[in-house]
Structure formats: C-alpha cells, structure tokens
CSV table of C-alpha atoms and ligand atoms in Angstrom, one decimal:
chain,number,residue,atom,x,y,z
A,6,MET,CA,11.9,-6.0,17.8
A,7,LYS,CA,11.8,-9.2,15.7
A,8,ILE,CA,10.5,-8.5,12.2
A,9,ALA,CA,9.9,-10.9,9.4
A,10,VAL,CA,9.5,-10.1,5.7
A,11,MET,CA,6.8,-12.0,3.7
A,12,GLY,CA,7.4,-12.3,-0.1
A,13,ALA,CA,11.0,-11.5,0.7
A,14,ALA,CA,12.3,-12.0,-2.8
A,15,GLY,CA,9.9,-9.6,-4.4
A,16,ARG,CA,10.7,-6.0,-5.5
A,17,MET,CA,9.3,-4.6,-2.2
A,18,GLY,CA,10.5,-7.7,-0.2
A,19,LEU,CA,14.1,-7.0,-0.9
A,20,GLU,CA,13.7,-3.3,0.0
A,21,LEU,CA,12.0,-4.4,3.2
A,22,VAL,CA,14.9,-6.7,4.1
A,23,ARG,CA,17.3,-3.8,3.6
A,24,ALA,CA,15.1,-1.4,5.7
A,25,VAL,CA,14.7,-3.9,8.6
A,26,SER,CA,18.5,-4.6,8.6
A,27,ALA,CA,19.2,-0.8,8.7
A,28,ALA,CA,16.7,0.0,11.5
A,29,PRO,CA,18.1,0.4,15.0
A,30,GLY,CA,16.5,-1.9,17.5
A,31,CYS,CA,15.1,-4.3,14.8
A,32,THR,CA,16.3,-7.8,13.9
A,33,LEU,CA,15.3,-9.7,10.8
A,34,SER,CA,13.7,-12.9,12.3
A,35,GLY,CA,12.5,-14.6,9.1
A,36,ALA,CA,11.8,-14.4,5.4
A,37,SER,CA,9.1,-16.2,3.5
A,38,GLU,CA,8.4,-16.9,-0.1
A,39,ARG,CA,5.7,-18.8,-2.0
A,40,PRO,CA,6.1,-22.5,-2.5
A,41,GLY,CA,8.1,-23.2,-5.6
A,42,SER,CA,10.0,-19.8,-5.5
A,43,ALA,CA,13.6,-20.0,-6.8
A,44,ALA,CA,14.6,-18.0,-3.7
A,45,LEU,CA,13.7,-20.8,-1.2
A,46,GLY,CA,16.7,-21.9,0.9
A,47,LYS,CA,18.8,-19.0,-0.1
A,48,ASP,CA,20.2,-16.5,2.4
A,49,VAL,CA,18.0,-13.4,2.2
A,50,GLY,CA,20.8,-11.0,3.0
A,51,GLU,CA,22.7,-12.2,0.0
A,52,LEU,CA,19.6,-11.8,-2.2
A,53,ALA,CA,19.3,-8.2,-1.0
A,54,GLY,CA,22.9,-7.4,-1.6
A,55,LEU,CA,23.7,-7.1,2.1
A,56,GLY,CA,26.0,-10.2,2.5
A,57,HIS,CA,25.2,-13.2,4.6
A,58,LEU,CA,22.6,-12.6,7.3
A,59,GLY,CA,21.9,-16.2,8.4
A,60,VAL,CA,18.2,-16.0,7.5
A,61,ALA,CA,17.2,-18.5,4.8
A,62,VAL,CA,14.1,-17.9,2.7
A,63,SER,CA,11.3,-20.4,3.8
A,64,ASP,CA,7.9,-21.4,2.4
A,65,ASN,CA,6.7,-22.2,6.0
A,66,SER,CA,4.9,-18.9,6.5
A,67,GLU,CA,3.2,-20.3,9.7
A,68,ALA,CA,6.6,-20.7,11.4
A,69,VAL,CA,7.9,-17.4,10.1
A,70,ILE,CA,4.8,-15.6,11.5
A,71,ALA,CA,4.9,-17.5,14.9
A,72,ALA,CA,8.6,-16.5,15.4
A,73,ALA,CA,8.1,-12.7,14.7
A,74,GLY,CA,6.8,-9.8,16.7
A,75,ALA,CA,5.8,-8.2,13.4
A,76,ILE,CA,5.5,-9.2,9.7
A,77,LEU,CA,5.9,-6.9,6.8
A,78,ASP,CA,3.6,-8.1,3.9
A,79,PHE,CA,3.8,-6.7,0.4
A,80,THR,CA,2.7,-9.9,-1.5
A,81,SER,CA,-0.6,-10.9,-3.1
A,82,PRO,CA,-4.2,-10.5,-1.9
A,83,GLU,CA,-4.7,-14.3,-1.4
A,84,ALA,CA,-1.5,-14.6,0.6
A,85,THR,CA,-2.3,-11.5,2.7
A,86,ALA,CA,-5.7,-12.8,3.7
A,87,ASP,CA,-4.1,-16.0,4.9
A,88,PHE,CA,-1.3,-14.2,6.7
A,89,ALA,CA,-3.8,-12.1,8.6
A,90,LYS,CA,-5.6,-15.2,10.0
A,91,ARG,CA,-2.2,-16.6,11.1
A,92,ALA,CA,-1.0,-13.3,12.6
A,93,ALA,CA,-4.2,-13.1,14.6
A,94,GLU,CA,-3.6,-16.6,16.0
A,95,HIS,CA,-0.1,-15.7,17.1
A,96,GLY,CA,-0.7,-12.1,18.1
A,97,THR,CA,1.8,-10.9,15.5
A,98,VAL,CA,1.6,-7.3,14.3
A,99,HIS,CA,0.7,-7.4,10.6
A,100,VAL,CA,1.8,-4.5,8.3
A,101,ILE,CA,0.0,-4.8,5.0
A,102,GLY,CA,1.2,-3.0,1.9
A,103,THR,CA,-0.4,-5.4,-0.6
A,104,THR,CA,-2.9,-3.7,-2.9
A,105,GLY,CA,-5.7,-4.9,-5.1
A,106,LEU,CA,-7.4,-6.6,-2.1
A,107,ASP,CA,-10.9,-7.9,-2.9
A,108,GLY,CA,-14.0,-8.0,-0.6
A,109,ALA,CA,-13.2,-11.4,0.8
A,110,SER,CA,-9.6,-10.5,1.6
A,111,GLU,CA,-10.7,-7.2,3.2
A,112,ALA,CA,-13.3,-9.2,5.3
A,113,ALA,CA,-10.5,-11.6,6.5
A,114,ILE,CA,-8.4,-8.6,7.5
A,115,GLN,CA,-11.2,-7.0,9.4
A,116,GLU,CA,-11.8,-10.2,11.3
A,117,ALA,CA,-8.2,-10.7,12.1
A,118,ALA,CA,-7.9,-7.1,13.4
A,119,LYS,CA,-10.2,-8.1,16.3
A,120,LYS,CA,-7.3,-10.1,17.7
A,121,THR,CA,-4.1,-8.4,16.6
A,122,VAL,CA,-2.7,-5.1,15.4
A,123,ILE,CA,-3.0,-4.6,11.6
A,124,ILE,CA,-1.7,-1.5,9.9
A,125,LYS,CA,-2.8,-1.4,6.3
A,126,ALA,CA,-2.0,1.3,3.7
A,127,GLY,CA,-2.1,1.4,-0.1
A,128,ASN,CA,1.0,3.6,0.3
A,129,MET,CA,3.4,3.8,3.2
A,130,SER,CA,5.2,7.0,2.4
A,131,LEU,CA,5.0,10.2,4.4
A,132,GLY,CA,4.7,12.3,1.3
A,133,VAL,CA,1.7,10.3,-0.1
A,134,ASN,CA,-0.1,10.3,3.2
A,135,LEU,CA,0.3,14.1,3.3
A,136,LEU,CA,-1.1,14.2,-0.2
A,137,VAL,CA,-4.1,12.2,0.9
A,138,ALA,CA,-4.8,14.7,3.7
A,139,LEU,CA,-4.3,17.7,1.3
A,140,THR,CA,-6.7,16.1,-1.3
A,141,ARG,CA,-9.4,15.7,1.3
A,142,LYS,CA,-9.0,19.3,2.4
A,143,VAL,CA,-8.9,20.8,-1.2
A,144,ALA,CA,-11.9,18.7,-2.3
A,145,ALA,CA,-13.9,20.0,0.7
A,146,ALA,CA,-13.0,23.6,-0.1
A,147,LEU,CA,-13.7,23.6,-3.8
A,148,GLY,CA,-17.0,21.8,-4.4
A,149,GLU,CA,-18.3,20.2,-7.6
A,150,ASP,CA,-17.6,23.0,-10.0
A,151,PHE,CA,-14.0,21.7,-10.0
A,152,ASP,CA,-13.7,18.4,-11.8
A,153,ILE,CA,-11.5,15.9,-10.0
A,154,GLU,CA,-9.2,13.6,-12.0
A,155,ILE,CA,-6.5,11.3,-10.6
A,156,VAL,CA,-3.7,10.3,-12.8
A,157,GLU,CA,-1.1,7.6,-11.9
A,158,MET,CA,1.8,6.0,-13.6
A,159,HIS,CA,3.7,2.8,-12.5
A,160,HIS,CA,6.3,0.4,-13.9
A,161,ARG,CA,5.3,-2.2,-16.6
A,162,ASN,CA,5.0,-5.1,-14.2
A,163,LYS,CA,2.3,-3.7,-11.9
A,164,VAL,CA,-0.7,-6.1,-12.0
A,165,ASP,CA,-3.6,-4.0,-10.5
A,166,ALA,CA,-5.2,-0.8,-11.7
A,167,PRO,CA,-5.9,1.9,-10.6
A,168,SER,CA,-3.1,1.8,-8.0
A,169,GLY,CA,-3.9,1.4,-4.3
A,170,THR,CA,-2.6,4.9,-3.8
A,171,ALA,CA,-4.9,6.3,-6.6
A,172,LEU,CA,-7.8,4.7,-4.8
A,173,MET,CA,-6.8,6.2,-1.5
A,174,LEU,CA,-6.6,9.6,-3.1
A,175,GLY,CA,-10.0,9.0,-4.7
A,176,GLN,CA,-11.5,8.0,-1.4
A,177,ALA,CA,-10.0,11.1,0.3
A,178,ALA,CA,-11.5,13.3,-2.5
A,179,ALA,CA,-14.9,11.6,-2.0
A,180,GLU,CA,-14.8,12.1,1.7
A,181,GLY,CA,-13.9,15.8,1.3
A,182,ARG,CA,-17.0,16.2,-0.9
A,183,GLY,CA,-19.2,14.0,1.3
A,184,VAL,CA,-20.0,11.5,-1.5
A,185,SER,CA,-19.5,7.8,-2.0
A,186,LEU,CA,-16.5,6.9,-4.2
A,187,THR,CA,-18.2,3.7,-5.4
A,188,GLN,CA,-21.1,5.8,-6.8
A,189,ARG,CA,-19.0,8.6,-8.3
A,190,SER,CA,-15.8,7.0,-9.6
A,191,VAL,CA,-15.2,6.6,-13.4
A,192,ARG,CA,-12.3,4.2,-13.8
A,193,ALA,CA,-12.1,3.9,-17.6
A,194,ARG,CA,-13.3,5.9,-20.6
A,195,ASP,CA,-13.4,4.7,-24.2
A,196,GLY,CA,-15.4,5.6,-27.3
A,197,HIS,CA,-18.3,8.0,-27.4
A,198,THR,CA,-18.6,8.7,-23.7
A,199,GLY,CA,-20.7,11.9,-23.9
A,200,PRO,CA,-19.8,14.9,-21.7
A,201,ARG,CA,-18.3,14.5,-18.3
A,202,THR,CA,-21.0,14.1,-15.5
A,203,VAL,CA,-20.7,16.8,-12.8
A,204,GLY,CA,-19.3,15.3,-9.6
A,205,ASP,CA,-17.6,12.3,-11.1
A,206,ILE,CA,-14.1,11.4,-9.8
A,207,GLY,CA,-12.1,10.2,-12.8
A,208,PHE,CA,-9.1,7.9,-12.8
A,209,ALA,CA,-6.4,7.5,-15.5
A,210,THR,CA,-3.8,4.7,-15.4
A,211,LEU,CA,-0.5,4.8,-17.2
A,212,ARG,CA,2.0,1.8,-17.2
A,213,GLY,CA,5.5,1.6,-18.5
A,214,GLY,CA,9.2,1.4,-17.8
A,215,SER,CA,10.5,1.3,-14.3
A,216,VAL,CA,8.4,4.1,-12.8
A,217,VAL,CA,8.2,3.5,-9.0
A,218,GLY,CA,4.9,5.5,-8.6
A,219,ASP,CA,3.7,8.9,-9.8
A,220,HIS,CA,0.3,10.3,-8.6
A,221,THR,CA,-1.4,13.6,-9.5
A,222,VAL,CA,-4.7,14.8,-8.3
A,223,ILE,CA,-6.2,17.4,-10.7
A,224,PHE,CA,-8.9,19.9,-9.7
A,225,ALA,CA,-10.0,21.4,-13.0
A,226,GLY,CA,-12.3,24.5,-12.8
A,227,ASP,CA,-13.3,27.1,-15.4
A,228,GLY,CA,-10.2,29.0,-16.3
A,229,GLU,CA,-7.9,27.5,-13.6
A,230,ARG,CA,-6.5,24.2,-12.4
A,231,ILE,CA,-4.9,23.0,-9.3
A,232,GLU,CA,-2.6,19.9,-9.5
A,233,LEU,CA,-1.2,18.1,-6.4
A,234,THR,CA,1.6,15.7,-7.3
A,235,HIS,CA,3.8,13.1,-5.6
A,236,LEU,CA,6.7,11.4,-7.3
A,237,ALA,CA,8.3,8.3,-5.8
A,238,ALA,CA,11.8,7.8,-7.0
A,239,ASP,CA,12.9,5.0,-4.7
A,240,ARG,CA,10.9,2.0,-3.1
A,241,GLY,CA,12.9,2.6,0.1
A,242,ILE,CA,10.3,5.2,1.2
A,243,PHE,CA,7.6,2.5,1.4
A,244,ALA,CA,9.9,0.1,3.1
A,245,ARG,CA,11.1,2.6,5.8
A,246,GLY,CA,7.4,3.5,6.4
A,247,ALA,CA,6.5,-0.2,6.8
A,248,VAL,CA,9.2,-0.6,9.5
A,249,LYS,CA,8.0,2.5,11.2
A,250,ALA,CA,4.5,1.1,11.2
A,251,ALA,CA,5.7,-2.2,12.8
A,252,GLN,CA,7.5,-0.3,15.6
A,253,TRP,CA,4.4,1.9,16.2
A,254,GLY,CA,2.2,-1.2,16.3
A,255,LYS,CA,4.1,-3.0,19.1
A,256,GLY,CA,2.1,-3.2,22.3
A,257,ARG,CA,-1.0,-1.4,20.8
A,258,ALA,CA,-4.6,-2.6,21.3
A,259,PRO,CA,-5.8,-4.9,18.5
A,260,GLY,CA,-7.4,-3.0,15.6
A,261,LEU,CA,-7.2,-2.0,12.0
A,262,TYR,CA,-5.0,1.1,11.7
A,263,ALA,CA,-3.9,3.3,8.8
A,264,MET,CA,-0.6,4.9,8.0
A,265,THR,CA,-2.1,8.3,8.9
A,266,ASP,CA,-2.5,6.9,12.5
A,267,VAL,CA,1.2,6.0,12.5
A,268,LEU,CA,2.3,9.4,11.2
A,269,GLY,CA,-0.2,11.3,13.3
A,270,ILE,CA,-1.7,13.2,10.4
B,308,NAD,P1,6.4,-8.6,-6.5
B,308,NAD,O1,5.6,-9.5,-7.4
B,308,NAD,O2,7.8,-8.2,-7.0
B,308,NAD,O3,6.6,-9.3,-5.1
B,308,NAD,C1,5.6,-10.0,-4.4
B,308,NAD,C2,6.3,-11.2,-3.8
B,308,NAD,O4,5.4,-11.9,-3.0
B,308,NAD,C3,6.8,-12.2,-4.9
B,308,NAD,O5,8.2,-12.5,-4.6
B,308,NAD,C4,5.9,-13.4,-4.6
B,308,NAD,O6,6.6,-14.7,-4.9
B,308,NAD,C5,5.6,-13.3,-3.1
B,308,NAD,N1,4.5,-14.1,-2.7
B,308,NAD,C6,3.3,-14.3,-3.3
B,308,NAD,N2,2.5,-15.2,-2.6
B,308,NAD,C7,3.2,-15.5,-1.5
B,308,NAD,C8,3.0,-16.4,-0.4
B,308,NAD,N3,1.9,-17.1,-0.3
B,308,NAD,N4,4.0,-16.5,0.5
B,308,NAD,C9,5.1,-15.8,0.5
B,308,NAD,N5,5.4,-15.0,-0.6
B,308,NAD,C10,4.5,-14.8,-1.6
B,308,NAD,O7,5.5,-7.3,-6.3
B,308,NAD,P2,5.9,-5.9,-5.6
B,308,NAD,O8,6.2,-4.9,-6.7
B,308,NAD,O9,7.0,-6.1,-4.6
B,308,NAD,O10,4.5,-5.5,-5.0
B,308,NAD,C11,3.9,-6.3,-4.0
B,308,NAD,C12,2.6,-5.7,-3.5
B,308,NAD,O11,2.9,-4.5,-2.8
B,308,NAD,C13,1.7,-5.2,-4.7
B,308,NAD,O12,0.4,-5.4,-4.2
B,308,NAD,C14,2.0,-3.7,-4.8
B,308,NAD,O13,1.0,-3.0,-5.3
B,308,NAD,C15,2.2,-3.4,-3.3
B,308,NAD,N6,3.0,-2.1,-3.1
B,308,NAD,C16,2.5,-1.4,-2.0
B,308,NAD,C17,3.2,-0.2,-1.6
B,308,NAD,C18,2.7,0.5,-0.4
B,308,NAD,O14,3.4,1.5,0.0
B,308,NAD,N7,1.6,0.1,0.2
B,308,NAD,C19,4.4,0.1,-2.3
B,308,NAD,C20,4.8,-0.6,-3.4
B,308,NAD,C21,4.1,-1.8,-3.7
C-alpha cells in the first residue's frame, strides 16, 4: 500500500515516516510540508534518522495526495480541511490525527467523507480508545452523584486546549450519562466560581516539558474516587495506530470512521 505523510517534518510527521517504513506491505510514496518549510527538498528518510529513502519533502500536496493510496495527516486544521477535499477528489484514504478542528473544518471533512474513506481520531492509540470505552461505561454506571473531571498534561509546544483526547473522553462521559457535552462542559475556572454545579463535566489543562500525553478521568463521589489514567510515553503509539487505520481503510465504502471502528471496540 502506498502511503504518504503530510506535515512530514513535524513531531508526529517524523514518527509517521518511521512507522510507514517499518510496516510490512507499506511503501512511503510521498512527504509534504507547508510552503516555506526548511525541510522542502530534503530526503525525508534522512530527516527521520532512517538514512536515504529517495522521497523528497514537497510542498505540492495535490501531487502527493494523487500519488498515494492513503495519506496520514497530523498537521493543522486549515491544512486538514484542504487535504480532505483533495483526498475526496482522488479517492485517497485520509487518516486524520489533527486536533483543534473548528466547525468549518469538521464540515469540510463530513462533505469529503461522502466520496472517500476518512478515519479521524483525536487519539490513535489502542490504550486511549479503550479508556474512552471504559469512561462511557463508568459514566453510565455511576450517575450524577459522582463528579467527572478530566485532567490532561502535554508538552510546552502544544497549541490547542483541552487536548483532542480530553474532548473525546468528555464526549464519552457525556454519552454515558445521556447529556450534551456542549451544555455540561466547564473548560476553565478562575476567581470566585461558586460551588460546582451537579452534572458538570470539568476539564483541567496542564502544559510543560516534553510530556507526550497524560490523561486522567476522575469520578469523585462522597468518600470515594475512581481514576482512570492513560500515560503515553512515546509518539510511536499514535503513528502505528495511524498506519493500521490506513490499512483498515483500504477498499472500504466511503464514510467517516473512528479509531474504535478500526480497533473493533
Ligand atoms: P507539529 O507542529 O510538530 O507538526 C505539524 C506539521 O504540519 C509541521 O511540520 C507543519 O509545518 C506541517 N504543516 C502545517 N500546514 C501544512 C500544510 N499546509 N501542508 C503540509 N504540512 C503542513 O505538531 P505535532 O505535535 O506533530 O502535532 C500535529 C497535530 O497532530 C496536532 O493537531 C496534534 O494535536 C495532533 N496529534 C494527534 C495525535 C492523535 O493520536 N490523533 C497524537 C499526537 C498529536
């Protein structure tokens, strides 16, 4: 399977290049970067520490998408919306790991999914997707006398908050309770907030150092507390998940799929 990596010189991009190169049956067919990137023209294998692969980083995303069976895209919301349109035109499987997508980008992705296979997940790891399923189950079992708080920590360079994973966990908790996350989420607290409102789903965001991604869902009741935690120590877990998603998407009917579909959980 021919797989291309968009945003190939990014933190995730380099991991994706390594994961595609290591995956049996997969060939790295292209690597794209934004116009003006210092990586343009360089061999992506050398950037990823793999030695010469014969794939130069290009800013012609159209050509990279056209030549690939699947693209792995961990870039920016604007770029991802544009790639979805192009992937739909070429029938290329589009694996989206980009987070912080706004309404317009989500709408562009929904539209593109009518014509091609799109697999989108705020987190591509097996462990986190299991955590999502557990969160939904525990939220359904406990009810509103247990307060739900979601705590996440990421490296100092992360640009969106709360993390896409924290929002996935919040969504799962809301679904478990049968409520709308938009109506019940509290994403920041400061100053004299008054007591906690029953049924709120709270988020707390920590940023610092090189932390790859820590998430804890807390269910705090009277006299007892349940905490479900996932700690990511290596970006390779997301990259391997993305390659698995691309392989799973090959030959499937057009549509918008989640990582839980890929993992069958
Ligand atoms: P990063 O800034 O290191 O990398 C993003 C790369 O995309 C950069 O190299 C940038 O130049 C490139 N890019 C931007 N616009 C482009 C364009 N138009 N064409 C080609 N390349 C373009 O960021 P990162 O830490 O690698 O994270 C990227 C995204 O992936 C973020 O949204 C992050 O939250 C998300 N992420 C998701 C998961 C997951 O499992 N879903 C895991 C980790 C990170």
